[in-house]
């Protein structure tokens, strides 16, 4: 297990930012850490990287307890913080070499050149960090995080501040990195998770509310109603449909019936039997998938 979080809580004074959160990330996974602003994403990431102690609970990265092995873990974890504390008066190349020095990297110059290439910093690398746009500063932060060739990457909102083309670049870079590294990235953007992550952990008010393969997110039962679109050869009376157990509404839109059923009840079998019993031909039946946005909203609004 690359990352293992057990029952982690965090208090800032009296405010509780994390409530007994637990999850695991396996080696080589790309996991999205999704939640609205203020959910506790950055707090969790600071704890994972050893920058902030948890109030209670256990965190291990690469099998090492983060509170007991913080020095050793600095080289195994690459961390892109949300507010990148860069020395803005230094030149990009100069800064990266400086960081490489802190890590005691062998052949720093070559390594820095590789990272400049990989993160697309080449056109801006002769400038002072202060002169860079937010997107390019993020790239410097990424290059810095990647310098020691860490096993685990913790990226706190890695694409904020980028324009759409740059977002695509960075997502591609993350996907490429994901082939050889374990990545946990936070975002408040659902599409970002869909675009890069195999799995998603959703956090809301400090609690983990979902942990699921991205492809299966739409199967999470939320409080929302289920909508089924049904077509018959002849039209029954709406009362007949509503009489079916589990169906709450039936609206005819001119070509098909839009049937609302109770959350988490599957009435498709009953609709089929209803058609047979009433000598109707079922021309079509389709259960509307809930969008991932619906799932996210249902889980993170209360
Ligand atoms: N240093 C701090 N002192 C007090 N409260 C904080 C501090 N950092 C974060 N918080 C609070 O903790 C909660 C979680 O914040 P954060 O982890 O930054 O969420 P996210 O990254 O998901 O937006 C928020 O309510 C935030 O206001
Ligand atoms: Mg944050």
Tab-separated table of C-alpha atoms in Angstrom, residues 4-259:
chain	number	residue	atom	x	y	z
A	4	UNK	CA	-2.651	4.392	4.139
A	5	UNK	CA	-4.817	6.758	6.164
A	6	UNK	CA	-6.567	5.441	9.244
A	7	UNK	CA	-9.085	7.391	11.311
A	8	UNK	CA	-7.432	10.733	10.770
A	9	UNK	CA	-8.974	13.756	12.450
A	10	UNK	CA	-7.696	17.310	12.449
A	11	UNK	CA	-8.757	20.237	14.565
A	12	UNK	CA	-7.805	23.846	13.908
A	13	UNK	CA	-8.594	25.234	17.324
A	14	UNK	CA	-12.196	24.231	17.833
A	15	UNK	CA	-12.958	23.736	14.163
A	16	UNK	CA	-12.740	20.155	12.979
A	17	UNK	CA	-11.387	20.033	9.409
A	18	UNK	CA	-11.076	16.222	9.178
A	19	UNK	CA	-13.386	13.723	10.825
A	20	UNK	CA	-12.033	10.234	11.261
A	21	UNK	CA	-11.079	9.869	7.596
A	22	UNK	CA	-9.710	6.574	6.301
A	23	UNK	CA	-8.615	5.467	2.827
A	24	UNK	CA	-5.852	3.664	1.016
A	25	UNK	CA	-4.065	4.180	-2.264
A	26	UNK	CA	-2.300	1.268	-3.890
A	27	UNK	CA	1.028	1.551	-5.575
A	28	UNK	CA	0.652	2.829	-9.156
A	29	UNK	CA	-2.875	4.159	-8.781
A	30	UNK	CA	-3.999	7.630	-9.858
A	31	UNK	CA	-6.638	8.676	-7.367
A	32	UNK	CA	-8.687	11.860	-7.421
A	33	UNK	CA	-9.383	13.541	-4.099
A	34	UNK	CA	-12.543	15.431	-4.877
A	35	UNK	CA	-14.521	17.833	-2.746
A	36	UNK	CA	-15.949	21.347	-2.631
A	37	UNK	CA	-13.897	24.245	-1.266
A	38	UNK	CA	-13.290	23.895	2.435
A	39	UNK	CA	-13.906	20.137	2.457
A	40	UNK	CA	-10.492	19.360	3.962
A	41	UNK	CA	-8.499	18.316	0.880
A	42	UNK	CA	-5.481	20.546	1.463
A	43	UNK	CA	-5.469	19.720	5.159
A	44	UNK	CA	-5.320	15.998	4.375
A	45	UNK	CA	-2.529	16.541	1.845
A	46	UNK	CA	-0.462	18.550	4.308
A	47	UNK	CA	-0.821	15.722	6.787
A	48	UNK	CA	0.137	13.107	4.171
A	49	UNK	CA	3.298	15.006	3.339
A	50	UNK	CA	4.270	15.557	6.947
A	51	UNK	CA	3.816	19.341	6.820
A	52	UNK	CA	1.067	19.282	9.410
A	53	UNK	CA	0.461	16.800	12.234
A	54	UNK	CA	-2.899	15.057	12.491
A	55	UNK	CA	-4.803	15.553	15.748
A	56	UNK	CA	-5.401	11.817	15.845
A	57	UNK	CA	-5.148	8.789	13.598
A	58	UNK	CA	-2.374	7.136	11.605
A	59	UNK	CA	-0.845	7.957	8.233
A	60	UNK	CA	1.699	5.823	6.426
A	61	UNK	CA	3.277	6.524	3.041
A	62	UNK	CA	5.416	3.863	1.336
A	63	UNK	CA	4.944	1.801	4.491
A	64	UNK	CA	6.503	4.488	6.702
A	65	UNK	CA	4.693	6.425	9.423
A	66	UNK	CA	4.802	10.065	8.344
A	67	UNK	CA	5.371	11.483	11.796
A	68	UNK	CA	8.315	9.200	12.529
A	69	UNK	CA	10.046	9.241	9.137
A	70	UNK	CA	9.508	12.740	7.814
A	71	UNK	CA	13.081	13.211	6.588
A	72	UNK	CA	13.221	9.914	4.738
A	73	UNK	CA	9.799	10.549	3.235
A	74	UNK	CA	10.697	13.992	1.858
A	75	UNK	CA	12.547	12.220	-0.969
A	76	UNK	CA	9.825	9.663	-1.580
A	77	UNK	CA	6.942	12.119	-1.740
A	78	UNK	CA	6.684	14.854	-4.332
A	79	UNK	CA	4.298	17.541	-3.131
A	80	UNK	CA	2.716	20.348	-5.079
A	81	UNK	CA	1.067	22.545	-2.441
A	82	UNK	CA	-1.961	24.652	-3.325
A	83	UNK	CA	-0.145	27.894	-2.605
A	84	UNK	CA	3.249	27.255	-4.038
A	85	UNK	CA	5.873	28.820	-1.787
A	86	UNK	CA	8.413	29.633	-4.443
A	87	UNK	CA	11.333	32.003	-4.065
A	88	UNK	CA	9.994	34.505	-6.553
A	89	UNK	CA	13.224	36.478	-6.897
A	90	UNK	CA	15.137	33.498	-8.255
A	91	UNK	CA	15.341	32.480	-11.912
A	92	UNK	CA	13.542	29.260	-12.806
A	93	UNK	CA	16.661	27.239	-13.572
A	94	UNK	CA	18.550	28.719	-10.649
A	95	UNK	CA	15.689	27.883	-8.300
A	96	UNK	CA	15.369	24.288	-9.454
A	97	UNK	CA	19.117	23.750	-9.083
A	98	UNK	CA	18.886	25.208	-5.603
A	99	UNK	CA	16.140	22.728	-4.693
A	100	UNK	CA	18.153	19.902	-6.273
A	101	UNK	CA	20.990	20.913	-3.956
A	102	UNK	CA	18.750	20.558	-0.927
A	103	UNK	CA	17.985	17.007	-2.038
A	104	UNK	CA	21.715	16.334	-2.636
A	105	UNK	CA	20.877	15.084	-6.108
A	106	UNK	CA	23.768	13.769	-8.180
A	107	UNK	CA	24.217	15.582	-11.501
A	108	UNK	CA	21.787	18.344	-10.607
A	109	UNK	CA	22.163	20.249	-13.890
A	110	UNK	CA	21.056	17.328	-16.047
A	111	UNK	CA	18.175	16.487	-13.770
A	112	UNK	CA	16.942	20.090	-13.785
A	113	UNK	CA	17.141	20.218	-17.588
A	114	UNK	CA	15.077	17.011	-17.770
A	115	UNK	CA	12.413	18.461	-15.487
A	116	UNK	CA	12.301	21.733	-17.435
A	117	UNK	CA	11.711	19.701	-20.581
A	118	UNK	CA	9.129	17.424	-18.993
A	119	UNK	CA	7.032	20.204	-17.493
A	120	UNK	CA	7.177	22.440	-20.568
A	121	UNK	CA	9.103	25.195	-18.801
A	122	UNK	CA	11.659	25.669	-21.570
A	123	UNK	CA	10.273	28.943	-23.017
A	124	UNK	CA	10.116	30.579	-19.572
A	125	UNK	CA	13.099	29.046	-17.809
A	126	UNK	CA	15.333	32.102	-18.146
A	127	UNK	CA	12.834	34.318	-16.299
A	128	UNK	CA	12.474	35.164	-12.666
A	129	UNK	CA	9.679	33.200	-11.028
A	130	UNK	CA	8.007	36.476	-10.100
A	131	UNK	CA	7.475	37.244	-13.798
A	132	UNK	CA	5.672	33.983	-14.521
A	133	UNK	CA	1.939	33.507	-14.936
A	134	UNK	CA	0.107	31.296	-12.427
A	135	UNK	CA	0.191	28.381	-14.876
A	136	UNK	CA	3.964	28.557	-15.304
A	137	UNK	CA	4.496	28.920	-11.579
A	138	UNK	CA	2.508	25.722	-11.179
A	139	UNK	CA	4.880	24.094	-13.628
A	140	UNK	CA	7.853	25.214	-11.553
A	141	UNK	CA	6.105	23.679	-8.535
A	142	UNK	CA	5.579	20.460	-10.471
A	143	UNK	CA	9.180	20.370	-11.658
A	144	UNK	CA	10.292	20.919	-8.070
A	145	UNK	CA	8.047	18.097	-6.814
A	146	UNK	CA	9.430	15.754	-9.469
A	147	UNK	CA	13.111	16.556	-8.971
A	148	UNK	CA	13.975	13.753	-6.533
A	149	UNK	CA	12.029	11.246	-8.686
A	150	UNK	CA	9.578	10.466	-5.874
A	151	UNK	CA	7.498	7.281	-5.685
A	152	UNK	CA	4.389	9.139	-4.588
A	153	UNK	CA	3.036	12.426	-5.908
A	154	UNK	CA	0.620	14.541	-3.892
A	155	UNK	CA	-0.769	17.277	-6.104
A	156	UNK	CA	-3.050	19.880	-4.561
A	157	UNK	CA	-5.260	21.280	-7.335
A	158	UNK	CA	-2.547	20.917	-9.966
A	159	UNK	CA	-4.482	22.543	-12.816
A	160	UNK	CA	-5.834	25.690	-11.173
A	161	UNK	CA	-4.500	28.741	-12.923
A	162	UNK	CA	-4.061	27.098	-16.307
A	163	UNK	CA	-5.819	28.000	-19.511
A	164	UNK	CA	-7.607	25.121	-21.311
A	165	UNK	CA	-4.618	24.189	-23.507
A	166	UNK	CA	-2.302	24.158	-20.545
A	167	UNK	CA	-4.806	22.075	-18.584
A	168	UNK	CA	-4.655	19.464	-21.333
A	169	UNK	CA	-0.816	19.531	-21.207
A	170	UNK	CA	-0.715	19.073	-17.473
A	171	UNK	CA	-3.303	16.297	-17.524
A	172	UNK	CA	-1.249	14.455	-20.116
A	173	UNK	CA	1.836	14.915	-18.011
A	174	UNK	CA	0.035	13.539	-14.944
A	175	UNK	CA	-1.216	10.541	-16.930
A	176	UNK	CA	2.316	9.838	-18.128
A	177	UNK	CA	3.714	10.176	-14.618
A	178	UNK	CA	0.969	7.874	-13.368
A	179	UNK	CA	2.485	4.990	-15.304
A	180	UNK	CA	5.390	4.825	-12.906
A	181	UNK	CA	4.162	6.629	-9.791
A	182	UNK	CA	1.372	6.644	-7.272
A	183	UNK	CA	-0.591	9.869	-7.568
A	184	UNK	CA	-3.145	11.497	-5.323
A	185	UNK	CA	-4.478	14.729	-6.765
A	186	UNK	CA	-7.073	17.027	-5.326
A	187	UNK	CA	-9.612	18.934	-7.330
A	188	UNK	CA	-13.053	20.421	-7.049
A	189	UNK	CA	-13.679	19.698	-10.721
A	190	UNK	CA	-15.562	16.530	-11.548
A	191	UNK	CA	-14.346	16.441	-15.174
A	192	UNK	CA	-10.781	16.477	-13.984
A	193	UNK	CA	-11.358	13.244	-12.119
A	194	UNK	CA	-13.053	11.705	-15.146
A	195	UNK	CA	-10.175	12.781	-17.352
A	196	UNK	CA	-7.306	11.394	-15.289
A	197	UNK	CA	-8.264	9.262	-12.322
A	198	UNK	CA	-9.058	5.560	-12.082
A	199	UNK	CA	-10.549	6.009	-8.666
A	200	UNK	CA	-12.103	8.863	-6.782
A	201	UNK	CA	-12.389	9.620	-3.100
A	202	UNK	CA	-14.995	12.259	-2.323
A	203	UNK	CA	-14.646	14.330	0.820
A	204	UNK	CA	-17.305	16.585	2.289
A	205	UNK	CA	-17.015	18.566	5.523
A	206	UNK	CA	-14.000	16.530	6.566
A	207	UNK	CA	-15.631	13.158	6.008
A	208	UNK	CA	-15.016	10.644	3.248
A	209	UNK	CA	-18.413	10.190	1.612
A	210	UNK	CA	-17.433	8.028	-1.356
A	211	UNK	CA	-14.533	5.875	-2.490
A	212	UNK	CA	-15.194	4.265	-5.849
A	213	UNK	CA	-13.766	3.426	-9.260
A	214	UNK	CA	-14.414	6.464	-11.472
A	215	UNK	CA	-16.216	4.303	-14.030
A	216	UNK	CA	-18.615	3.079	-11.350
A	217	UNK	CA	-19.383	6.437	-9.752
A	218	UNK	CA	-22.748	6.664	-11.437
A	219	UNK	CA	-23.882	3.502	-9.646
A	220	UNK	CA	-23.592	5.132	-6.222
A	221	UNK	CA	-27.055	5.392	-4.800
A	222	UNK	CA	-27.905	8.948	-4.027
A	223	UNK	CA	-31.075	10.373	-2.635
A	224	UNK	CA	-32.132	11.448	-6.126
A	225	UNK	CA	-35.120	9.877	-7.890
A	226	UNK	CA	-34.633	7.389	-10.672
A	227	UNK	CA	-35.947	8.405	-14.070
A	228	UNK	CA	-36.937	5.817	-16.676
A	229	UNK	CA	-38.032	6.555	-20.190
A	230	UNK	CA	-40.549	4.049	-21.545
A	231	UNK	CA	-42.269	3.681	-24.895
A	232	UNK	CA	-45.382	1.546	-25.505
A	233	UNK	CA	-47.245	0.924	-28.764
A	234	UNK	CA	-50.471	2.229	-27.171
A	235	UNK	CA	-50.775	4.655	-24.273
A	236	UNK	CA	-51.995	3.410	-20.905
A	237	UNK	CA	-53.649	5.803	-18.450
A	238	UNK	CA	-51.132	7.467	-16.128
A	239	UNK	CA	-53.056	6.123	-13.108
A	240	UNK	CA	-52.316	2.588	-14.265
A	241	UNK	CA	-48.581	3.316	-14.277
A	242	UNK	CA	-48.617	5.094	-10.941
A	243	UNK	CA	-50.400	2.052	-9.473
A	244	UNK	CA	-47.211	0.051	-10.040
A	245	UNK	CA	-45.269	-0.385	-6.813
A	246	UNK	CA	-42.359	2.095	-6.621
A	247	UNK	CA	-43.544	4.497	-9.336
A	248	UNK	CA	-44.259	8.016	-8.110
A	249	UNK	CA	-44.947	9.922	-11.313
A	250	UNK	CA	-45.689	9.159	-14.932
A	251	UNK	CA	-45.631	11.932	-17.546
A	252	UNK	CA	-46.291	11.433	-21.242
A	253	UNK	CA	-44.162	13.735	-23.377
A	254	UNK	CA	-45.847	12.996	-26.696
A	255	UNK	CA	-43.677	10.046	-27.646
A	256	UNK	CA	-42.615	8.331	-24.455
A	257	UNK	CA	-43.382	8.115	-20.774
A	258	UNK	CA	-41.043	9.733	-18.315
A	259	UNK	CA	-41.428	7.688	-15.182
